[in-house]
Amino acid sequence: MPLALIHKALTAILFIAIALPWAHADGSLQPVPALTSPVIDQTGTLSAADKATLETQLHTLEQTRGAQVVVLMVPTTVPEDIASFANRVGNAWKIGRRDVGDGVLVIVAKNDRKMRIEVAKALEGAIPDIAAARIIDGAMKPRFQQNDYAGGLGTAITQLSARIAGEALPAPASSGNNTTHSPNSSRDGFDWTDLAVFLFFGVIVAGPLARSIFGSRLGGLLMGGGVGFLAFVVTSSLIVAGGAGLLALLYTWIFGGSGGSSSPQRGRGGAAAGGWGAGAGGGWSGGGSNSDSGGFSSGGGGDFGGGGASGDW
């Protein structure tokens, strides 16, 4: 009997020892921290001066190249491995510009003695996995082994910035030559959005007037022809001119009203203008929400598919 009891006790102890780690692994994952700064240190390792120096490097990179690199130091990523944790954080933060996706995440799990460079898909050509591994082994690992975390991170950022600088990325919006890369601008700096707004509201005002003076059919033809001619003069594009003229013709025929173009017609045009303006306003606010909060924020574009490399020290 005593042997049987001892056997049962040992079995129970062994079961508990095996079950406890799995119970932790089945628990909640490490939360994704709030993105409040380009350098987030949850371990208290970096001094204020170290953090300021690294942030200056990262701000300079973003201002000159547009790409976003964020550094995150955590005590541990358990129960996840660092690659899974980095991918989850990267896709939650979506660092990098919305229309470009040029983001990089550098994660250090200090207690695990693990680090990873997670690269968004748009930069996997500039920073392939083998290059990320070389930066980890050559820049970070030897300095981390000497407890020089700020030096390792600073050197890694320098090397990442050099590789990003060699990539053909769109210029940042603040560089002064953003008209070249703006999707709403032509090569000579003309703003297509301004033309669309001008023609839209011009047709709303002039369409009912032309229809009331010349009649439905002739008024529509005159509006379509006039708008098409104006669009061609400004853009020198037959496609744009034809599309603008056709839209003006259809609008005048369908929404231009009849006869005196009285208040019901103006009300209908006003409703169309109100709906379009609301849509435009929503688009602008969504696009600007990443930069008007007063502090550091995500560009909203990085798509992280697992590119990058991990290492330890």
Short mmCIF file of C-alpha atoms in Angstrom, two decimals:
data_model
loop_
_atom_site.label_atom_id
_atom_site.label_comp_id
_atom_site.label_asym_id
_atom_site.label_seq_id
_atom_site.Cartn_x
_atom_site.Cartn_y
_atom_site.Cartn_z
CA MET A 1 0.00 0.00 0.00
CA PRO A 2 2.65 2.56 0.87
CA LEU A 3 4.34 1.91 -2.48
CA ALA A 4 1.03 2.33 -4.26
CA LEU A 5 0.41 5.65 -2.51
CA ILE A 6 3.91 6.86 -3.33
CA HIS A 7 3.38 5.87 -6.95
CA LYS A 8 0.11 7.79 -7.09
CA ALA A 9 1.70 10.85 -5.49
CA LEU A 10 4.59 10.85 -7.93
CA THR A 11 2.18 10.43 -10.81
CA ALA A 12 0.14 13.39 -9.61
CA ILE A 13 3.25 15.56 -9.23
CA LEU A 14 4.45 14.61 -12.70
CA PHE A 15 1.02 15.42 -14.16
CA ILE A 16 1.00 18.84 -12.52
CA ALA A 17 4.52 19.60 -13.71
CA ILE A 18 3.56 18.76 -17.28
CA ALA A 19 0.15 20.42 -17.17
CA LEU A 20 1.21 23.80 -15.77
CA PRO A 21 3.13 24.98 -18.87
CA TRP A 22 0.30 23.83 -21.11
CA ALA A 23 -2.21 25.61 -18.92
CA HIS A 24 -0.19 28.81 -19.42
CA ALA A 25 0.01 28.23 -23.14
CA ASP A 26 -3.74 27.77 -23.34
CA GLY A 27 -4.23 31.10 -21.61
CA SER A 28 -4.44 34.49 -23.26
CA LEU A 29 -1.68 35.61 -25.58
CA GLN A 30 0.51 38.57 -24.82
CA PRO A 31 -1.52 41.70 -25.59
CA VAL A 32 -0.49 43.92 -28.48
CA PRO A 33 0.79 47.17 -26.94
CA ALA A 34 -0.65 50.52 -27.95
CA LEU A 35 1.40 52.16 -30.68
CA THR A 36 2.38 55.43 -29.01
CA SER A 37 5.97 55.95 -30.15
CA PRO A 38 8.44 54.66 -32.74
CA VAL A 39 10.38 53.15 -29.81
CA ILE A 40 8.41 51.27 -27.15
CA ASP A 41 10.39 49.74 -24.29
CA GLN A 42 8.34 47.68 -21.86
CA THR A 43 11.46 46.35 -20.14
CA GLY A 44 12.91 49.63 -18.84
CA THR A 45 16.21 48.86 -20.56
CA LEU A 46 16.68 52.00 -22.64
CA SER A 47 17.47 55.31 -20.99
CA ALA A 48 15.59 58.45 -21.96
CA ALA A 49 18.61 59.60 -23.96
CA ASP A 50 18.89 56.24 -25.73
CA LYS A 51 15.22 56.31 -26.62
CA ALA A 52 15.45 59.90 -27.91
CA THR A 53 18.44 59.06 -30.11
CA LEU A 54 16.70 56.04 -31.65
CA GLU A 55 13.49 58.01 -32.21
CA THR A 56 15.46 60.73 -33.99
CA GLN A 57 16.87 58.11 -36.37
CA LEU A 58 13.40 56.72 -37.06
CA HIS A 59 11.76 60.13 -37.53
CA THR A 60 14.50 61.11 -39.98
CA LEU A 61 13.93 57.92 -41.97
CA GLU A 62 10.19 58.53 -42.15
CA GLN A 63 10.58 62.17 -43.15
CA THR A 64 13.15 61.48 -45.87
CA ARG A 65 11.96 58.13 -47.26
CA GLY A 66 8.37 57.78 -46.01
CA ALA A 67 8.90 54.29 -44.57
CA GLN A 68 8.10 53.54 -40.94
CA VAL A 69 10.32 51.44 -38.68
CA VAL A 70 9.15 50.73 -35.13
CA VAL A 71 11.17 49.20 -32.28
CA LEU A 72 9.43 47.17 -29.56
CA MET A 73 11.15 45.70 -26.51
CA VAL A 74 9.13 43.28 -24.38
CA PRO A 75 10.11 40.95 -21.53
CA THR A 76 8.78 37.84 -23.28
CA THR A 77 6.52 36.65 -26.09
CA VAL A 78 5.51 33.41 -24.33
CA PRO A 79 3.36 31.46 -25.09
CA GLU A 80 4.08 32.44 -28.70
CA ASP A 81 7.40 32.22 -30.43
CA ILE A 82 8.81 35.59 -31.39
CA ALA A 83 8.00 35.17 -35.11
CA SER A 84 4.29 34.61 -34.43
CA PHE A 85 4.16 37.46 -31.94
CA ALA A 86 5.94 39.84 -34.32
CA ASN A 87 3.60 38.96 -37.17
CA ARG A 88 0.56 39.53 -34.96
CA VAL A 89 1.85 42.89 -33.75
CA GLY A 90 2.85 43.99 -37.25
CA ASN A 91 -0.56 43.24 -38.73
CA ALA A 92 -2.30 44.89 -35.79
CA TRP A 93 -0.25 48.08 -36.02
CA LYS A 94 -0.11 48.23 -39.85
CA ILE A 95 2.94 50.47 -39.83
CA GLY A 96 3.97 51.88 -43.18
CA ARG A 97 2.10 54.16 -45.54
CA ARG A 98 -1.42 53.13 -46.46
CA ASP A 99 -0.88 53.08 -50.21
CA VAL A 100 2.69 51.75 -49.98
CA GLY A 101 2.87 49.41 -46.99
CA ASP A 102 6.54 50.19 -46.28
CA GLY A 103 6.84 49.14 -42.66
CA VAL A 104 9.44 47.28 -40.57
CA LEU A 105 9.08 46.04 -37.01
CA VAL A 106 12.10 45.29 -34.81
CA ILE A 107 11.17 43.24 -31.73
CA VAL A 108 13.41 42.30 -28.82
CA ALA A 109 12.20 39.81 -26.19
CA LYS A 110 14.79 40.52 -23.51
CA ASN A 111 14.09 37.71 -21.04
CA ASP A 112 13.82 35.19 -23.88
CA ARG A 113 17.05 36.53 -25.40
CA LYS A 114 15.35 36.58 -28.79
CA MET A 115 15.02 39.27 -31.44
CA ARG A 116 13.31 39.56 -34.80
CA ILE A 117 13.11 41.91 -37.76
CA GLU A 118 9.61 41.62 -39.26
CA VAL A 119 9.35 43.09 -42.76
CA ALA A 120 6.15 44.18 -44.51
CA LYS A 121 5.54 42.71 -47.96
CA ALA A 122 6.29 45.98 -49.74
CA LEU A 123 9.87 45.99 -48.40
CA GLU A 124 10.71 42.31 -48.75
CA GLY A 125 12.67 43.14 -51.90
CA ALA A 126 14.74 45.79 -50.15
CA ILE A 127 15.16 43.71 -46.97
CA PRO A 128 15.07 40.02 -47.92
CA ASP A 129 15.22 37.41 -45.18
CA ILE A 130 18.96 36.86 -45.59
CA ALA A 131 19.65 40.60 -45.23
CA ALA A 132 17.52 40.76 -42.08
CA ALA A 133 19.44 37.78 -40.68
CA ARG A 134 22.76 39.48 -41.40
CA ILE A 135 21.67 42.64 -39.61
CA ILE A 136 20.64 40.56 -36.60
CA ASP A 137 23.89 38.57 -36.50
CA GLY A 138 26.22 41.41 -37.39
CA ALA A 139 24.68 44.49 -35.79
CA MET A 140 22.43 43.36 -32.95
CA LYS A 141 23.76 40.10 -31.54
CA PRO A 142 27.35 41.11 -30.66
CA ARG A 143 26.19 44.34 -29.01
CA PHE A 144 23.35 42.67 -27.14
CA GLN A 145 25.86 40.16 -25.77
CA GLN A 146 27.65 43.15 -24.24
CA ASN A 147 24.34 44.56 -22.90
CA ASP A 148 24.59 47.43 -25.40
CA TYR A 149 20.97 47.32 -26.51
CA ALA A 150 20.84 50.94 -27.66
CA GLY A 151 23.98 50.46 -29.75
CA GLY A 152 22.66 47.27 -31.34
CA LEU A 153 19.31 48.84 -32.18
CA GLY A 154 20.91 52.03 -33.51
CA THR A 155 23.25 50.11 -35.81
CA ALA A 156 20.37 47.93 -37.01
CA ILE A 157 18.28 51.02 -37.80
CA THR A 158 21.18 52.53 -39.73
CA GLN A 159 21.55 49.41 -41.86
CA LEU A 160 17.80 49.07 -42.39
CA SER A 161 17.62 52.74 -43.43
CA ALA A 162 20.41 52.22 -45.97
CA ARG A 163 18.59 49.30 -47.56
CA ILE A 164 15.28 51.20 -47.62
CA ALA A 165 17.02 54.19 -49.23
CA GLY A 166 18.00 51.96 -52.15
CA GLU A 167 14.39 50.97 -52.84
CA ALA A 168 12.31 52.89 -55.39
CA LEU A 169 9.61 54.11 -53.02
CA PRO A 170 7.23 57.04 -53.54
CA ALA A 171 8.52 60.23 -51.98
CA PRO A 172 6.97 61.21 -48.64
CA ALA A 173 4.17 63.76 -48.86
CA SER A 174 6.23 66.36 -46.99
CA SER A 175 9.17 66.22 -49.39
CA GLY A 176 7.92 69.08 -51.55
CA ASN A 177 7.67 67.06 -54.78
CA ASN A 178 4.60 65.09 -53.83
CA THR A 179 2.72 66.38 -56.86
CA THR A 180 4.81 64.04 -58.97
CA HIS A 181 3.58 61.03 -57.06
CA SER A 182 0.09 62.14 -56.07
CA PRO A 183 -2.58 59.95 -57.66
CA ASN A 184 -4.79 63.03 -58.08
CA SER A 185 -2.19 65.11 -59.94
CA SER A 186 -0.91 65.10 -63.49
CA ARG A 187 2.76 65.45 -64.38
CA ASP A 188 2.45 69.20 -64.79
CA GLY A 189 1.00 69.57 -61.28
CA PHE A 190 -2.67 69.86 -62.27
CA ASP A 191 -5.03 68.53 -59.61
CA TRP A 192 -7.61 66.15 -61.11
CA THR A 193 -9.75 66.42 -58.00
CA ASP A 194 -10.09 70.18 -58.47
CA LEU A 195 -11.24 69.61 -62.06
CA ALA A 196 -13.80 66.99 -60.98
CA VAL A 197 -15.23 69.26 -58.26
CA PHE A 198 -15.38 72.25 -60.62
CA LEU A 199 -17.15 70.34 -63.37
CA PHE A 200 -19.51 68.61 -60.95
CA PHE A 201 -20.80 71.76 -59.31
CA GLY A 202 -20.68 73.67 -62.60
CA VAL A 203 -23.04 71.14 -64.15
CA ILE A 204 -25.34 71.26 -61.10
CA VAL A 205 -25.70 75.03 -61.46
CA ALA A 206 -25.65 75.39 -65.26
CA GLY A 207 -27.54 72.22 -66.21
CA PRO A 208 -31.02 73.32 -65.09
CA LEU A 209 -30.42 76.79 -66.54
CA ALA A 210 -29.43 75.44 -69.95
CA ARG A 211 -32.39 73.08 -69.95
CA SER A 212 -34.84 75.84 -69.04
CA ILE A 213 -33.54 78.11 -71.82
CA PHE A 214 -32.87 75.66 -74.66
CA GLY A 215 -35.11 72.78 -73.71
CA SER A 216 -34.32 69.32 -72.47
CA ARG A 217 -32.63 67.82 -75.52
CA LEU A 218 -30.72 70.86 -76.82
CA GLY A 219 -29.77 72.01 -73.33
CA GLY A 220 -28.32 68.60 -72.53
CA LEU A 221 -26.34 68.53 -75.78
CA LEU A 222 -24.96 72.02 -75.15
CA MET A 223 -23.95 71.14 -71.58
CA GLY A 224 -22.33 67.89 -72.66
CA GLY A 225 -20.45 69.53 -75.50
CA GLY A 226 -19.34 72.49 -73.39
CA VAL A 227 -18.11 70.36 -70.49
CA GLY A 228 -16.36 67.95 -72.84
CA PHE A 229 -14.61 70.81 -74.63
CA LEU A 230 -13.50 72.39 -71.35
CA ALA A 231 -12.19 69.05 -70.05
CA PHE A 232 -10.24 68.51 -73.29
CA VAL A 233 -8.69 71.99 -73.13
CA VAL A 234 -7.52 71.39 -69.56
CA THR A 235 -6.40 67.75 -69.82
CA SER A 236 -5.73 67.20 -73.55
CA SER A 237 -7.31 63.79 -73.09
CA LEU A 238 -10.11 62.67 -75.41
CA ILE A 239 -11.07 59.92 -72.97
CA VAL A 240 -11.47 62.34 -70.06
CA ALA A 241 -13.25 64.87 -72.25
CA GLY A 242 -15.66 62.26 -73.62
CA GLY A 243 -16.45 60.89 -70.16
CA ALA A 244 -17.01 64.33 -68.66
CA GLY A 245 -19.22 65.39 -71.55
CA LEU A 246 -21.32 62.23 -71.38
CA LEU A 247 -21.85 62.61 -67.63
CA ALA A 248 -22.85 66.26 -68.06
CA LEU A 249 -25.28 65.31 -70.84
CA LEU A 250 -26.92 62.55 -68.79
CA TYR A 251 -27.12 64.70 -65.68
CA THR A 252 -28.80 67.55 -67.55
CA TRP A 253 -31.31 65.20 -69.20
CA ILE A 254 -32.14 63.21 -66.09
CA PHE A 255 -31.69 65.61 -63.17
CA GLY A 256 -31.74 69.00 -64.83
CA GLY A 257 -35.42 69.48 -64.22
CA SER A 258 -38.11 70.66 -66.60
CA GLY A 259 -39.21 74.04 -67.77
CA GLY A 260 -38.63 76.56 -65.01
CA SER A 261 -36.26 74.37 -63.00
CA SER A 262 -37.95 75.33 -59.77
CA SER A 263 -37.27 74.36 -56.18
CA PRO A 264 -37.92 70.60 -56.50
CA GLN A 265 -35.13 70.40 -59.10
CA ARG A 266 -32.78 72.50 -57.00
CA GLY A 267 -33.60 70.28 -54.07
CA ARG A 268 -32.69 67.20 -56.07
CA GLY A 269 -29.40 68.72 -57.20
CA GLY A 270 -28.70 69.87 -53.65
CA ALA A 271 -29.24 66.35 -52.35
CA ALA A 272 -26.78 65.00 -54.89
CA ALA A 273 -24.24 67.61 -53.93
CA GLY A 274 -24.73 66.91 -50.23
CA GLY A 275 -24.30 63.17 -50.67
CA TRP A 276 -21.16 63.53 -52.79
CA GLY A 277 -19.62 66.04 -50.41
CA ALA A 278 -20.23 63.71 -47.46
CA GLY A 279 -18.49 60.90 -49.27
CA ALA A 280 -15.54 63.10 -50.10
CA GLY A 281 -15.32 64.32 -46.53
CA GLY A 282 -15.35 60.76 -45.21
CA GLY A 283 -12.52 59.82 -47.53
CA TRP A 284 -10.38 62.74 -46.47
CA SER A 285 -10.94 62.15 -42.77
CA GLY A 286 -10.07 58.47 -43.14
CA GLY A 287 -6.89 59.25 -45.00
CA GLY A 288 -5.79 61.86 -42.52
CA SER A 289 -6.66 60.03 -39.34
CA ASN A 290 -3.18 58.61 -39.04
CA SER A 291 -1.39 61.91 -38.78
CA ASP A 292 -3.67 64.37 -36.97
CA SER A 293 -3.77 62.76 -33.55
CA GLY A 294 -0.88 64.89 -32.33
CA GLY A 295 1.50 62.00 -31.64
CA PHE A 296 3.10 59.08 -33.38
CA SER A 297 0.69 56.79 -35.19
CA SER A 298 0.58 54.11 -37.81
CA GLY A 299 0.43 54.96 -41.49
CA GLY A 300 -2.21 52.24 -41.76
CA GLY A 301 -0.69 50.26 -44.60
CA GLY A 302 1.82 47.57 -43.67
CA ASP A 303 0.83 44.03 -44.63
CA PHE A 304 3.11 41.59 -42.83
CA GLY A 305 3.26 38.16 -44.38
CA GLY A 306 6.05 36.60 -42.32
CA GLY A 307 9.07 38.08 -44.09
CA GLY A 308 12.14 38.79 -42.02
CA ALA A 309 14.43 36.86 -39.71
CA SER A 310 14.82 35.88 -36.06
CA GLY A 311 17.88 35.39 -33.88
CA ASP A 312 19.12 35.13 -30.31
CA TRP A 313 22.13 36.15 -28.27
#
